[in-house]
Short mmCIF file of C-alpha atoms in Angstrom, two decimals:
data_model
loop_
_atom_site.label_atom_id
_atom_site.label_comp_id
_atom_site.label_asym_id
_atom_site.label_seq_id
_atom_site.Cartn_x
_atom_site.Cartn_y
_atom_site.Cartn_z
CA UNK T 1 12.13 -45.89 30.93
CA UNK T 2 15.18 -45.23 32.93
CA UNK T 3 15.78 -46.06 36.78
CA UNK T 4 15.55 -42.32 37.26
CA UNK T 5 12.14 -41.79 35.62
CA UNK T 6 10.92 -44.89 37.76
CA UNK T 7 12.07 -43.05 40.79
CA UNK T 8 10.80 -40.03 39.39
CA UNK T 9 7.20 -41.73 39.43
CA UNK T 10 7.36 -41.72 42.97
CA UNK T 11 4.79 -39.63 45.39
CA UNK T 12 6.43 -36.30 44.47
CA UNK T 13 4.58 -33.98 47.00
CA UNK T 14 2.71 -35.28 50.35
CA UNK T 15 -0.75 -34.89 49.83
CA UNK T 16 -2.66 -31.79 51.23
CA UNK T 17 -5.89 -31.58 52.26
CA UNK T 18 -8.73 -28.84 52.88
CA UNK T 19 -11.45 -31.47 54.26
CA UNK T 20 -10.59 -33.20 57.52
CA UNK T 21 -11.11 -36.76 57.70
CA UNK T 22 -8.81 -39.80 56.56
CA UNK T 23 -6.95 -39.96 53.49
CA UNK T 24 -5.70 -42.68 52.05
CA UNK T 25 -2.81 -43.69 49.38
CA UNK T 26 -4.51 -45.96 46.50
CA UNK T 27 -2.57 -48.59 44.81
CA UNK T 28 -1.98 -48.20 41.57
CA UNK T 29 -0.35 -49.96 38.17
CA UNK T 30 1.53 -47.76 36.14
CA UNK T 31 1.97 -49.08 32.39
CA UNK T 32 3.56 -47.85 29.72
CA UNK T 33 2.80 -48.30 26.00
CA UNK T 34 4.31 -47.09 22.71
CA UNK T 35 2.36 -43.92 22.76
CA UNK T 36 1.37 -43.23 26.52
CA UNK T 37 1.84 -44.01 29.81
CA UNK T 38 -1.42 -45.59 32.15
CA UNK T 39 -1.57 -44.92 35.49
CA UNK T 40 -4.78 -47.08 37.14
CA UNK T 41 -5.40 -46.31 40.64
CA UNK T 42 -8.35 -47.95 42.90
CA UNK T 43 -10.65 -45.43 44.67
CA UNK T 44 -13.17 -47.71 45.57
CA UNK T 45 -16.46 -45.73 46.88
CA UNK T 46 -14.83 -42.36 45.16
CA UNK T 47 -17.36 -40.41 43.49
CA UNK T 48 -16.06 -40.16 39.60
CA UNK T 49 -17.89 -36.50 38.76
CA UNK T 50 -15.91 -35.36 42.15
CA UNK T 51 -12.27 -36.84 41.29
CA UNK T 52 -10.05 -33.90 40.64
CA UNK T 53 -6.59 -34.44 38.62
CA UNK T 54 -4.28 -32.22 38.95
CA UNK T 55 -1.35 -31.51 36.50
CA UNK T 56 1.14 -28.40 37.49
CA UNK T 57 4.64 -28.10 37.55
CA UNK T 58 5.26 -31.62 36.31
CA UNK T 59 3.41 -33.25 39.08
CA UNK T 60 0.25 -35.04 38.52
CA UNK T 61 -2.04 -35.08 41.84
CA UNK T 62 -5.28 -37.15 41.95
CA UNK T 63 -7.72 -36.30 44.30
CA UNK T 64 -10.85 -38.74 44.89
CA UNK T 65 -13.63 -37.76 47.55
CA UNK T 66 -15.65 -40.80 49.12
CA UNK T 67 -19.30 -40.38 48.92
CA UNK T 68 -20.03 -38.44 52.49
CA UNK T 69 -22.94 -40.58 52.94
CA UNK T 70 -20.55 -43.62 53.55
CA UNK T 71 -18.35 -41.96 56.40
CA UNK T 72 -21.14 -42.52 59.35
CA UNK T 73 -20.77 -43.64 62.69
CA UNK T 74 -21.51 -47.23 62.49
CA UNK T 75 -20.57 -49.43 65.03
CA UNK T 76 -18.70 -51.81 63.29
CA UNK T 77 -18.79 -55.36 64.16
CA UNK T 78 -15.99 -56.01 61.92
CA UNK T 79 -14.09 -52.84 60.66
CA UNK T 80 -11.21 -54.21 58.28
CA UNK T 81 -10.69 -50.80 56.37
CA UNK T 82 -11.44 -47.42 57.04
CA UNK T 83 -13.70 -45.02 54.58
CA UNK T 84 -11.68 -41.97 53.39
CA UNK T 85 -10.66 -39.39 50.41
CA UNK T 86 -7.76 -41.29 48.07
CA UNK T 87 -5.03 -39.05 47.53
CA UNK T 88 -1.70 -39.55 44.80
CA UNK T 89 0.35 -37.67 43.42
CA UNK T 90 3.31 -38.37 40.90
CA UNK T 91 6.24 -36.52 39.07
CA UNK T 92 5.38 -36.45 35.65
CA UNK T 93 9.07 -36.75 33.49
CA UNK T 94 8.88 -33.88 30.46
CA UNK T 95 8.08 -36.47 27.85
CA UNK T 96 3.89 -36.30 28.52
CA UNK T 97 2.06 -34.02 26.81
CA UNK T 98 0.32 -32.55 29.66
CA UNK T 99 -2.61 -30.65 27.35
CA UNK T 100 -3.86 -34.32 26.33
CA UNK T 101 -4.19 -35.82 30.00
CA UNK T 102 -7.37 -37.52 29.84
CA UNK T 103 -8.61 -39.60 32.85
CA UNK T 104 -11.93 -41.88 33.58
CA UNK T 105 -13.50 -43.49 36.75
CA UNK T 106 -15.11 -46.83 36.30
CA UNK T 107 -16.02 -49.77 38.73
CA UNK T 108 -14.09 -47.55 41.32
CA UNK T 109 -10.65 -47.58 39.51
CA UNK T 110 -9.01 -43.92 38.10
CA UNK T 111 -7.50 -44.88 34.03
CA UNK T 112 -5.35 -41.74 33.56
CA UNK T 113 -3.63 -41.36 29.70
CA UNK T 114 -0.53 -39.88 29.84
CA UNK T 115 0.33 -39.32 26.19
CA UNK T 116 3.93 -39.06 25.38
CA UNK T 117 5.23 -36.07 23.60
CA UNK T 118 5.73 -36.69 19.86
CA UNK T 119 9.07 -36.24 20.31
CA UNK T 120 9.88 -39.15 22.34
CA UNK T 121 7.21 -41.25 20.53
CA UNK T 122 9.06 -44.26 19.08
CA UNK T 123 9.62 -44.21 15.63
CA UNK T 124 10.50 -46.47 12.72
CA UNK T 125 13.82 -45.66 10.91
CA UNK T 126 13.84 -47.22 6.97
CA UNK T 127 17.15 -48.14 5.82
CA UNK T 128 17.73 -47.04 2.41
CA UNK T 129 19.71 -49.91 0.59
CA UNK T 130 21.54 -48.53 -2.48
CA UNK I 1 -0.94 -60.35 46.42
CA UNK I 2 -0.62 -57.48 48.40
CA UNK I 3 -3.96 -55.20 49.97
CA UNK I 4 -3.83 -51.86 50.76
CA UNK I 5 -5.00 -52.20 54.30
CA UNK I 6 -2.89 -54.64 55.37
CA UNK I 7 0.57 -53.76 53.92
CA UNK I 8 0.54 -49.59 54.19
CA UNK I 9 -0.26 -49.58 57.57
CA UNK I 10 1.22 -47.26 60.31
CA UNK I 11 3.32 -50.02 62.08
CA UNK I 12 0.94 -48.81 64.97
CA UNK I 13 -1.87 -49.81 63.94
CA UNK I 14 -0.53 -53.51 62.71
CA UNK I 15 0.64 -53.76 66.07
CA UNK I 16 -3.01 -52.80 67.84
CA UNK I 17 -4.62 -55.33 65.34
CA UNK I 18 -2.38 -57.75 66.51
CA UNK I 19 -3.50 -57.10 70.27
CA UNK I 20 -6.94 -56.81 68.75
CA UNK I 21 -6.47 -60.81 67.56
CA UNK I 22 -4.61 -61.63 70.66
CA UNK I 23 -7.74 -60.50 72.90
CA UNK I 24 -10.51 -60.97 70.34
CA UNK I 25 -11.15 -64.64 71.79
CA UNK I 26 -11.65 -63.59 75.14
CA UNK I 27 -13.85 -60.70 74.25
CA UNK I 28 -15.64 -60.97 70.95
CA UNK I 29 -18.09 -63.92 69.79
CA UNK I 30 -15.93 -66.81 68.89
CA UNK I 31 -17.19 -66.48 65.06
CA UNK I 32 -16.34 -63.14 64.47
CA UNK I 33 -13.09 -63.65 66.13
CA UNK I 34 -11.79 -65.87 64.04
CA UNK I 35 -12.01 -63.53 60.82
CA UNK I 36 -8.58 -62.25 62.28
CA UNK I 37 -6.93 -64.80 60.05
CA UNK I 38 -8.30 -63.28 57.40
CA UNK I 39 -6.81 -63.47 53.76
CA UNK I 40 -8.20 -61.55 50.83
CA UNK I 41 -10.22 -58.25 50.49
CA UNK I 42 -11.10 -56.58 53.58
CA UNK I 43 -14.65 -56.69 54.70
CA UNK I 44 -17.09 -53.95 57.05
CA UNK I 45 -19.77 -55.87 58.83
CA UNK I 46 -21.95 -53.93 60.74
CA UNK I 47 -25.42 -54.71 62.28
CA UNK I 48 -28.72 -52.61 62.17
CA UNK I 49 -32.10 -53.89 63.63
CA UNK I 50 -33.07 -55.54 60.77
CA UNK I 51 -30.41 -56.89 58.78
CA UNK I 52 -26.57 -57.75 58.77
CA UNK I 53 -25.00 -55.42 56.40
CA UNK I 54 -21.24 -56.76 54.59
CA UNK I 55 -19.20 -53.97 52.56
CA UNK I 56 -16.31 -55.06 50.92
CA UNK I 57 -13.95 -52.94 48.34
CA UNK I 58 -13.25 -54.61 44.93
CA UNK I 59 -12.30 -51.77 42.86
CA UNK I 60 -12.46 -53.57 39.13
CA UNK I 61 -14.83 -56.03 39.60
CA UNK I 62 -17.84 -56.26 37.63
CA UNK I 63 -21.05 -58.71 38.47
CA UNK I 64 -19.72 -61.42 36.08
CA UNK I 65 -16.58 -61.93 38.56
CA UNK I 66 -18.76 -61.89 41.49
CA UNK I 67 -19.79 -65.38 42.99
CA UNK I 68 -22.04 -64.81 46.49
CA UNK I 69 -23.43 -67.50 48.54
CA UNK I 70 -24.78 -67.84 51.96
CA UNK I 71 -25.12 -71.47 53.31
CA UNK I 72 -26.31 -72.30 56.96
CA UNK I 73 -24.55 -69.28 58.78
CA UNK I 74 -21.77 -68.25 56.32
CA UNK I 75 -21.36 -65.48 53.91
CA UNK I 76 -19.02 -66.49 51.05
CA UNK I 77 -18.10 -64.15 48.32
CA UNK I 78 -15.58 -65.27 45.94
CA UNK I 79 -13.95 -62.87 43.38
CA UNK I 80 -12.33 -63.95 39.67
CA UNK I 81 -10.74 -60.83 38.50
CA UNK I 82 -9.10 -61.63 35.58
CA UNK I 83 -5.34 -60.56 34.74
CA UNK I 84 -5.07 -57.20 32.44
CA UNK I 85 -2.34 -57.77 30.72
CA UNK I 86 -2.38 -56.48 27.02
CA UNK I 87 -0.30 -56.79 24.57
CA UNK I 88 2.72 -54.21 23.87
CA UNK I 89 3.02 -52.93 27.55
CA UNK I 90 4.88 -52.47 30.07
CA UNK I 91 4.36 -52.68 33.27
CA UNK I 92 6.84 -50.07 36.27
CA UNK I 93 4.48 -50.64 39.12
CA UNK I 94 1.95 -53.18 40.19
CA UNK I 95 0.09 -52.70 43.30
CA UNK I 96 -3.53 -53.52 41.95
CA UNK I 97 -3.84 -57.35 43.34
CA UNK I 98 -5.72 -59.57 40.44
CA UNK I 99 -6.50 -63.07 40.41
CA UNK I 100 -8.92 -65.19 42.38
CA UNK I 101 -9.97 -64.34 46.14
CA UNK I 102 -12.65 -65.30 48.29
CA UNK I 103 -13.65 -64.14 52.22
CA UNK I 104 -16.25 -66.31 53.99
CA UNK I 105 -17.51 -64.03 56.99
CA UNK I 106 -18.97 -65.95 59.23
CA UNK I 107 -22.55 -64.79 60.40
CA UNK I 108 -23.14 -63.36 64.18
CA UNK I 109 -26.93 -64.20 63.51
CA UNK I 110 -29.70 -66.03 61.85
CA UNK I 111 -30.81 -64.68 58.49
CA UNK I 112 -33.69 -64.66 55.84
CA UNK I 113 -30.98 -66.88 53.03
CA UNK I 114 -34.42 -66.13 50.69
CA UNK I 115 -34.13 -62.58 50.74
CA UNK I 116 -29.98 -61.56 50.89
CA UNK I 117 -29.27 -58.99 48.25
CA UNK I 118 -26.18 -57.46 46.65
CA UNK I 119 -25.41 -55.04 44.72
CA UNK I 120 -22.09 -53.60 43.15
CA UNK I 121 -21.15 -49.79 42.79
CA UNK I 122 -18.53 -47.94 42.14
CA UNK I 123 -16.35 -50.98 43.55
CA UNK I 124 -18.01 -51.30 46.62
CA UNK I 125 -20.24 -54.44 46.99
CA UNK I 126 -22.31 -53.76 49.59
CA UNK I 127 -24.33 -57.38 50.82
CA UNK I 128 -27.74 -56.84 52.91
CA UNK I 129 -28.48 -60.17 54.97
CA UNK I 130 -32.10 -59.67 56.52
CA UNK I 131 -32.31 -61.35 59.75
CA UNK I 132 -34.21 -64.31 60.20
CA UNK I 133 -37.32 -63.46 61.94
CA UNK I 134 -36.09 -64.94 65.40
CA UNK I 135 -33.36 -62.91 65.62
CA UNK I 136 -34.64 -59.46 64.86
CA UNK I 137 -35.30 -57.04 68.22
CA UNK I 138 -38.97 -57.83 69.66
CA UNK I 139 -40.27 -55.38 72.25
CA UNK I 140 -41.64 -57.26 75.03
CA UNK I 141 -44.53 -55.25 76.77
CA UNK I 142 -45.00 -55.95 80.34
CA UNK I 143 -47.97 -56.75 81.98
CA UNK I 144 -49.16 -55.62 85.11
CA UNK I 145 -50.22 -57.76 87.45
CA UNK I 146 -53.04 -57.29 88.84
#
């Protein structure tokens, strides 16, 4: 991956909201493997059947709602973080295949596979030896 | 290691939590105060009549990295998360911290060590510490004299 496809990894779009309340940027790791690229982000709290993931116009937006029931008005004795929606979103280069996006929540962390096109897929070249 | 709370902060904010550990000393319990030095995953502690509750965020962990203990007034929970690396990968970003972390919150009041429970969902470990029976709320009812 080049410098420019790093940079194109960056928040593409600021996030945008229809539910008031805090939002916050998760971390994530981005990997990359022969065949696809990872992108793990921590939504602690998020409710996986509510995550939405969003692919149009080469940018992939994630979208994780906290469970409502958590954003009460406790007084805190300690507050340390704050309980709110997790919101991402990324420029996806052409080389994913955006039809095979596939994403799961587990232990409060977002997997997304970002398959790579076959064309770009790295491929073994035999040398013929006459 | 890097958290999310601490190092995407609005510079505003860093800079009222930095008031907030100047003052805390002269206006919170001494205990609680001193959680301002605080290194590893952030914690919630808030109290209802019956029980100190502890929320902490630890997206990735399952119960088999968890190690909670409470001795005298002390909470300690101490996290293993083991390193993900795989073979044949690359990483571009790393934000996720991994590794070994532990928070001792220090306890405002006495609790029930017997009965603490824990449990672990969707990254969110959420600790219930039931008071000790001398320190939950007892309603007093007056007498009249007669």
């Amino acid at each position: 991956m080049t410098d420019q496809e790093k940079v194109a990894l960056e928040n593409a779009s600021p996030c945008e909201q229809t539910r008031s309340g805090p939002c916050y940027r998760p971390n994530v790791d981005i990997l990359e493997k022969d065949d696809e690229l990872i992108v793990m982000a921590d939504v602690p709290g998020a409710v996986a059947e509510k995550v939405d993931v969003d692919f149009a116009d080469g940018v992939l937006s994630v979208h994780a709602p906290v469970d409502e029931s958590r954003q009460t008005d406790r007084k805190y004795l300690v507050q340390e973080f704050g309980i709110g929606d997790y919101c991402r979103s990324f420029r996806v280069s052409e080389q994913i295949d955006p039809s095979r996006i596939t994403a799961e929540c587990r232990d409060g962390v977002l997997r997304l596979h970002l398959p790579k096109s076959e064309a770009v897929k790295p491929r073994k070249i035999a040398v013929e030896a006459h | 290691m890097v958290f999310r709370y601490l190092s995407t902060r609005h510079p505003v904010y860093q800079l009222r939590d930095e008031m907030d550990r100047l003052l805390s000393g002269m206006f919170q319990s001494a205990p609680l105060a001193a959680m301002a030095r605080r290194e590893g995953p952030a914690v919630n502690v808030w109290e209802e009549d019956d029980a100190l509750r502890v929320e902490m965020e630890v997206p990735g962990v399952k119960n088999e990295h968890l190690d909670i203990s409470v001795v005298e007034n002390e909470l300690s929970i101490k996290v293993d998360l083991p390193d993900h690396d795989e073979e044949g990968m690359t990483y571009h970003r790393r934000e996720r911290p991994v590794g070994s972390f532990s928070r001792v919150v220090p306890l405002p009041v006495e609790v029930d060590a017997e009965k603490v429970s824990a449990e672990l969902s969707q990254g969110v470990l959420r600790v219930t510490l039931p008071k000790a029976p001398s320190a939950k709320p007892r309603k007093i009812n007056v007498s009249v004299a007669e």
